[in-house]
Short mmCIF file of C-alpha atoms and ligand atoms in Angstrom, two decimals:
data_model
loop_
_atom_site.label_atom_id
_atom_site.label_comp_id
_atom_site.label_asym_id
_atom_site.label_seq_id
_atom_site.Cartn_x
_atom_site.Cartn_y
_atom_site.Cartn_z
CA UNK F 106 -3.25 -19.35 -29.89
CA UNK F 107 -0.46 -21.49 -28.18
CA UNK F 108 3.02 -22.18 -29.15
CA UNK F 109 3.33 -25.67 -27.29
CA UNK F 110 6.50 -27.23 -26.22
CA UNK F 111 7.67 -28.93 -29.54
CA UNK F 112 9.64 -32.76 -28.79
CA UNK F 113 13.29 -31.38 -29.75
CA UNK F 114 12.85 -28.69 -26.96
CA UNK F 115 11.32 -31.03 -24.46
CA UNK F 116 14.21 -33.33 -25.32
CA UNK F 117 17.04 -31.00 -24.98
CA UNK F 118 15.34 -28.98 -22.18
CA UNK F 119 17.77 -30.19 -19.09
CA UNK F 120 20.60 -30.09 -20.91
CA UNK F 121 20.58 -26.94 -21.29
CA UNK F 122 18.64 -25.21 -18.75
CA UNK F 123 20.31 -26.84 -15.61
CA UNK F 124 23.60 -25.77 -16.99
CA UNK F 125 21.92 -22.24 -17.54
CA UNK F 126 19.23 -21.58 -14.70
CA UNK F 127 20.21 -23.73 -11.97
CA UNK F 128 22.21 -21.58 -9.67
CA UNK F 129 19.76 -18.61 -10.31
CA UNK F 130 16.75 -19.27 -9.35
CA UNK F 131 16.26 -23.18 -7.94
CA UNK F 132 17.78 -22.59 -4.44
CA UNK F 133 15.07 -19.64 -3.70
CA UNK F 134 12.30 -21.70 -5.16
CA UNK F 135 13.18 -25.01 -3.71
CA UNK F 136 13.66 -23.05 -0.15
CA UNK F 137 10.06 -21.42 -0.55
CA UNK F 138 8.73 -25.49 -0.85
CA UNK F 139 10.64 -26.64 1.93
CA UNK F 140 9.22 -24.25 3.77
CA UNK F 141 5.58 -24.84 3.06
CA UNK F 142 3.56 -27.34 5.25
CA UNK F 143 0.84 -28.37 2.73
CA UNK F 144 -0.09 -28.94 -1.21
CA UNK F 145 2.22 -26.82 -3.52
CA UNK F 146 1.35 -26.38 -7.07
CA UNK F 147 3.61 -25.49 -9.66
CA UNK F 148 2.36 -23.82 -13.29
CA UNK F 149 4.36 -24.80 -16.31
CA UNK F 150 5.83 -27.66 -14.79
CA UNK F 151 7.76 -28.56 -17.60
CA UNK F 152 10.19 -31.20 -17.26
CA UNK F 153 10.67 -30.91 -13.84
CA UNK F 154 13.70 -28.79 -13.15
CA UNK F 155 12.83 -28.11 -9.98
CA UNK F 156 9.64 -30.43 -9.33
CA UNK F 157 11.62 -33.58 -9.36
CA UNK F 158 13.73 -32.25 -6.79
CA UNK F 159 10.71 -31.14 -4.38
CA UNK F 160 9.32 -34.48 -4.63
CA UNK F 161 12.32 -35.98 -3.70
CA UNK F 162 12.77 -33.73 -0.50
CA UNK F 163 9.55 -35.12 0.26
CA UNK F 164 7.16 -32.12 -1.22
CA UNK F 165 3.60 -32.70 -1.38
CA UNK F 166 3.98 -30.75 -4.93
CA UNK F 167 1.73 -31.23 -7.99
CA UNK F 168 1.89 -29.99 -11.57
CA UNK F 169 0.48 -28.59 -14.52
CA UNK F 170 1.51 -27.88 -17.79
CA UNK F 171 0.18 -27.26 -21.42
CA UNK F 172 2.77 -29.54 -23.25
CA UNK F 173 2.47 -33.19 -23.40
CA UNK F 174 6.07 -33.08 -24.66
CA UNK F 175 7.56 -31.78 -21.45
CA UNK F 176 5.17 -33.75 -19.33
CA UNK F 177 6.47 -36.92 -20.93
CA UNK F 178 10.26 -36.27 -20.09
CA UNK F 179 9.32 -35.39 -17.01
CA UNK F 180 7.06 -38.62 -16.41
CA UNK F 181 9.89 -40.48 -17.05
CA UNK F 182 11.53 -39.34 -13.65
CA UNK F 183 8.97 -40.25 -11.36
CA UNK F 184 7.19 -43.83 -10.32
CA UNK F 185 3.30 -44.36 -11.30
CA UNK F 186 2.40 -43.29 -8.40
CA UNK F 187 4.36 -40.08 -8.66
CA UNK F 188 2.60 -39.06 -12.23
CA UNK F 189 -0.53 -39.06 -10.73
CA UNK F 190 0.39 -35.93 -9.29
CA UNK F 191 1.19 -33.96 -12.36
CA UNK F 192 -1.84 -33.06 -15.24
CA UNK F 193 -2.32 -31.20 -18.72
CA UNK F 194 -3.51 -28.48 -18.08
CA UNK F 195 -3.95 -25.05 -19.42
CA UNK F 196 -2.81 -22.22 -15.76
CA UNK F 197 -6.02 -19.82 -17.36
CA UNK F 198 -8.51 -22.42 -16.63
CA UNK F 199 -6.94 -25.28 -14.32
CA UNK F 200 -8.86 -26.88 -11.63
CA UNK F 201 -8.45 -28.94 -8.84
CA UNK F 202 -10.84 -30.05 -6.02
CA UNK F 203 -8.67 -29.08 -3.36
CA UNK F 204 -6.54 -25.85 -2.37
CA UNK F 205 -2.80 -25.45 -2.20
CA UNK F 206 -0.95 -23.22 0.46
CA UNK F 207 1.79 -22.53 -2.22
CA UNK F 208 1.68 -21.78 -6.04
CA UNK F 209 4.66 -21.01 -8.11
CA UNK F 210 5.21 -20.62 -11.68
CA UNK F 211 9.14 -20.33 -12.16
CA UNK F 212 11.13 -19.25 -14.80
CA UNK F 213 9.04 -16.94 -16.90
CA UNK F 214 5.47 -18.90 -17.40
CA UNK F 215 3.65 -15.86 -17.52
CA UNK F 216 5.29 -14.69 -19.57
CA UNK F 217 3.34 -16.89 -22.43
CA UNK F 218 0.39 -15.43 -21.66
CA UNK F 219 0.35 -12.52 -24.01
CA UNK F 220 -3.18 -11.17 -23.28
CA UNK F 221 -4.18 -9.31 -20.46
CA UNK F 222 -7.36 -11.10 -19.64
CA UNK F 223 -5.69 -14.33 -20.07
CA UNK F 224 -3.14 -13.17 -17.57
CA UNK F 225 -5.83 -11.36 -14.91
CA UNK F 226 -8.38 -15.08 -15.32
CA UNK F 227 -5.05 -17.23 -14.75
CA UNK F 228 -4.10 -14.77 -11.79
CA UNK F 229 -7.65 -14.99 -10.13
CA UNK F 230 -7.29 -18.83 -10.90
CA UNK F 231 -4.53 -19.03 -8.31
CA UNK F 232 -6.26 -16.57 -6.08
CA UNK F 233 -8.82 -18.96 -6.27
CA UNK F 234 -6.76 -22.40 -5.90
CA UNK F 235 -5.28 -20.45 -2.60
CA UNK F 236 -5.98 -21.26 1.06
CA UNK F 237 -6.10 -18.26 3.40
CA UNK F 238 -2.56 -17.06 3.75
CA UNK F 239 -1.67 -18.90 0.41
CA UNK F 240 1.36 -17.26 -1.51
CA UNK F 241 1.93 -17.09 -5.28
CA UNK F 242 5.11 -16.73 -6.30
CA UNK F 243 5.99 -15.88 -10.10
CA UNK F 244 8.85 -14.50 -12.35
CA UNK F 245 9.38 -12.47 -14.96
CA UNK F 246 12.88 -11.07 -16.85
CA UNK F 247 13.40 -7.43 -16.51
CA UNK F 248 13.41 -6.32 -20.34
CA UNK F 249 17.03 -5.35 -21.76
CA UNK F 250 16.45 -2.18 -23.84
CA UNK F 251 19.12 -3.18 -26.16
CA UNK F 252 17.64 -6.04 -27.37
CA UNK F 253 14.34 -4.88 -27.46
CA UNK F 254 15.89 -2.55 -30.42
CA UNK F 255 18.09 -4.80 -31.99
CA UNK F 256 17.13 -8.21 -31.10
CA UNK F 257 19.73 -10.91 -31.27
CA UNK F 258 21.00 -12.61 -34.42
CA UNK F 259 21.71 -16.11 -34.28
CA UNK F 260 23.64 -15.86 -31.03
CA UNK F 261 25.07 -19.36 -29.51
CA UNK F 262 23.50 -19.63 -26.01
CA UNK F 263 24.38 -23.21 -25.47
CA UNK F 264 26.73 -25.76 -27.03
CA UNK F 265 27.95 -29.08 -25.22
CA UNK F 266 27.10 -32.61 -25.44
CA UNK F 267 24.15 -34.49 -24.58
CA UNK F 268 25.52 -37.94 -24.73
CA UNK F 269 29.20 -38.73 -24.53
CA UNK F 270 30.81 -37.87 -27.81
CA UNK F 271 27.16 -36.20 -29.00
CA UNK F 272 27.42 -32.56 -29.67
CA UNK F 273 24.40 -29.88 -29.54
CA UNK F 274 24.51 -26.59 -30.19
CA UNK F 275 21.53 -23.90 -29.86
CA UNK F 276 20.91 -21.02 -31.05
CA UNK F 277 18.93 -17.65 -30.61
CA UNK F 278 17.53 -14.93 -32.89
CA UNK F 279 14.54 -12.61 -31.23
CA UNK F 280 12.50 -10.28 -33.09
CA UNK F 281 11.19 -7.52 -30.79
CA UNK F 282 7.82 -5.66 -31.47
CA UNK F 283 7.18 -2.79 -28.83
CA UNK F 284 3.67 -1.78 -29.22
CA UNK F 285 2.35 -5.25 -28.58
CA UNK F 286 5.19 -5.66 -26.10
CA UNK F 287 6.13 -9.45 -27.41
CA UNK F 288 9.31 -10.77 -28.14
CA UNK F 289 9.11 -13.39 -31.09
CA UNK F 290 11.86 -16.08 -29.78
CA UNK F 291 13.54 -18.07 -32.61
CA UNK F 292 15.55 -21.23 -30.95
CA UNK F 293 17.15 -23.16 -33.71
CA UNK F 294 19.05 -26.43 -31.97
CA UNK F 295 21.27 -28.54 -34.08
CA UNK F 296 22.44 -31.93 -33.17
CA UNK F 297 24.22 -34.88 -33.76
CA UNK F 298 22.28 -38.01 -34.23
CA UNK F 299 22.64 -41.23 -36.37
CA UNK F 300 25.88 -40.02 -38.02
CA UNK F 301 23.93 -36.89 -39.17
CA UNK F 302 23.65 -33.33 -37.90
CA UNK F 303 20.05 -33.16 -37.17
CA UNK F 304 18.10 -29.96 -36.90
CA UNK F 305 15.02 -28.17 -35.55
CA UNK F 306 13.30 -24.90 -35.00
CA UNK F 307 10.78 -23.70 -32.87
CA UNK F 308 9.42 -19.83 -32.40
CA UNK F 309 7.43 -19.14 -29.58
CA UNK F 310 6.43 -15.34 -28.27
CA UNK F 311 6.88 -14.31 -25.06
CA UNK F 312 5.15 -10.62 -22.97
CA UNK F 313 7.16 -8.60 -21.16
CA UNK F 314 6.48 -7.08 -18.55
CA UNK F 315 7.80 -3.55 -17.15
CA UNK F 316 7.44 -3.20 -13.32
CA UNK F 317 4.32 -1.17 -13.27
CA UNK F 318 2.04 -2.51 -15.38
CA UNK F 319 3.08 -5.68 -13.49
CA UNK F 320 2.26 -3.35 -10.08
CA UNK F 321 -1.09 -2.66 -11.75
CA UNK F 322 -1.59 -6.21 -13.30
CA UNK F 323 -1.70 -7.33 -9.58
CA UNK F 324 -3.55 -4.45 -7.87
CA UNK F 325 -6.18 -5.41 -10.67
CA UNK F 326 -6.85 -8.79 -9.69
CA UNK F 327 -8.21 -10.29 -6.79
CA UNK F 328 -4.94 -10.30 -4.62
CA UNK F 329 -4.54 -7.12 -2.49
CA UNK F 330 -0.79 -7.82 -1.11
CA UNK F 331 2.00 -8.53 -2.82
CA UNK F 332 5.92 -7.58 -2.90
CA UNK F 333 8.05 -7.06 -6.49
CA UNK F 334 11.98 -7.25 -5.75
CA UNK F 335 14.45 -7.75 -8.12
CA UNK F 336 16.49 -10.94 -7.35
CA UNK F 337 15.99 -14.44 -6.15
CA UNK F 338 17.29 -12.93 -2.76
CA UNK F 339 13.95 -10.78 -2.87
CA UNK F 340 16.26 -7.65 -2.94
CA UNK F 341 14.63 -4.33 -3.53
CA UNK F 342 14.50 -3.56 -7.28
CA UNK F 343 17.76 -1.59 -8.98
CA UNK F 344 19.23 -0.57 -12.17
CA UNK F 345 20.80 -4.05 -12.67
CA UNK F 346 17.97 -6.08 -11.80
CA UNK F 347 17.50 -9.16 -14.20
CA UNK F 348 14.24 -10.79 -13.14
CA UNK F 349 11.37 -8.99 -11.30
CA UNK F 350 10.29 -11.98 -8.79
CA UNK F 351 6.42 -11.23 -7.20
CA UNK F 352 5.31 -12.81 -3.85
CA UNK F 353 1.45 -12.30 -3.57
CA UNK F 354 -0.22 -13.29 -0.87
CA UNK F 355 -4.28 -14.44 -0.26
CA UNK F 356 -5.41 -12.81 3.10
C1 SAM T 263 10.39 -21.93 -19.37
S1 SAM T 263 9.43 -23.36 -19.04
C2 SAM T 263 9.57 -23.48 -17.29
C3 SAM T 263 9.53 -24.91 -16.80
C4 SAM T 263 9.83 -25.09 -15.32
N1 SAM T 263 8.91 -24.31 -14.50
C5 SAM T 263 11.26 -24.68 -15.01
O1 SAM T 263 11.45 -23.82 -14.15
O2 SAM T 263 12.19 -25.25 -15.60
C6 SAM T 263 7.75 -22.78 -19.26
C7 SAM T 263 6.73 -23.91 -19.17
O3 SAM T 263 5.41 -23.32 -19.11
C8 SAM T 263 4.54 -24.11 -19.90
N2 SAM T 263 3.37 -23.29 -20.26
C9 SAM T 263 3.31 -22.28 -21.18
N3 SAM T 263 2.07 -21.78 -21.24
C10 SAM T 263 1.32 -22.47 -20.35
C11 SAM T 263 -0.05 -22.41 -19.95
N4 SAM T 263 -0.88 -21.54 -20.51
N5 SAM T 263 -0.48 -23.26 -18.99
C12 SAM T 263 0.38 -24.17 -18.43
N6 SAM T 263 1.69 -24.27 -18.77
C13 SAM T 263 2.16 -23.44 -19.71
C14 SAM T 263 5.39 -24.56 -21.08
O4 SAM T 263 4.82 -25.67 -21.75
C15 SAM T 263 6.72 -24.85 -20.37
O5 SAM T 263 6.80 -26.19 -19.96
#
């Protein structure tokens, strides 16, 4: 079952996550691109965060993504000619007829896969879409034990404006259940529009991940080298670690 992208989110999805993500992770991803000589592929393209960017720095970058809502505001940014490169696509079962020397899937795509062999078939799908040499590079957040107990109760992550004198405000409740290790992520976003305050909810689960089952998740599928760290600096892992970033690598 899949929680697509609903429009609101797709809509809103800039606004908010270049004020909140940009910063953390697009200067390590965007570097990683620049630095690769062929076809890059990113999984869960989404709007484009960082894919616009690439392209315009001249990346020969294509896209997926399961959500025609986010692939529309992304289309928007980029020419005809441009949208050819990006598809609908499920990361499980993708395919293209030619190989990429980078894949990526920033800011948490795995995480929406909450099966294991749904995550091992979309791992051995990149392994597959990989030349020699190849990396994959994916992240996932380190979980907080505190709000795996509690959760959080209609906490404001975001408010600001998305047009001049046009106020939005989100917010976040998450419902944590440990033994199928999903968080159930409630974003309620609230905004003005045609003189009313218009409103929309959307509740999508996401898998974490602890660092060894990740270890094993990898040592399980067809890669055979790969490095975990714990920042976009691909620092060793510590106590404060936010994100657990893995580089794996086709030989
Ligand atoms: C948090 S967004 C990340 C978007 C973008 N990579 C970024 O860094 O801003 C996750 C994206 O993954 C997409 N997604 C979720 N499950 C997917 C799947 N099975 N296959 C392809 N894309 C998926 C969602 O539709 C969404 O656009």
């Amino acid at each position: 079952m899949t929680h697509l992208y609903p429009k609101s989110f797709a809509r809103f999805y800039d606004i908010i996550y270049h004020k909140q993500r940009d910063g953390v992770d697009n200067e390590y991803f965007l570097n990683e691109i620049g630095q690769t000589k062929g076809k890059i592929l990113e999984l869960g393209v989404g709007t484009g965060r960082l894919f616009a960017d690439a392209l315009n720095k001249g990346a020969d970058i294509y896209g997926i993504d399961i959500s025609q809502a986010m692939l529309d505001v992304l289309s928007e940014k980029l020419t005809e000619e441009q949208s050819k490169r990006i598809s609908l696509q499920n990361m499980i079962d993708f395919s293209f007829d030619y190989k990429f020397d980078l894949i990526i899937a920033p800011f948490r795509v795995i995480m929406h896969l909450l099966k294991k062999e749904e995550q091992i078939k979309a791992i051995n799908n990149v392994y597959e879409h990989l030349n020699r040499n190849g990396k994959f590079i994916f992240d996932v957040f380190v979980p907080e034990l505190n709000q795996l107990i509690k959760g959080l109760d209609n906490y404001t992550d975001f408010e600001g404006e998305y047009e001049k004198g046009k106020k939005i405000k989100r917010t976040v409740s998450t419902k944590p259940d440990l033994i199928n290790q999903i968080i159930d992520i409630k974003f309620s976003l609230e905004w003005d529009e045609d003189n009313e305050i218009k409103h929309d909810d959307w509740i999508t689960p996401l898998r974490f991940f602890f660092r060894y089952e990740l270890e094993h998740l990898i040592e399980r599928s067809e890669f055979s080298k790969y490095k975990i760290s714990g920042d976009y600096r691909e620092n060793e892992i510590n106590q404060n670690s936010k994100d657990f970033i893995l580089v794996c690598k086709k030989q």
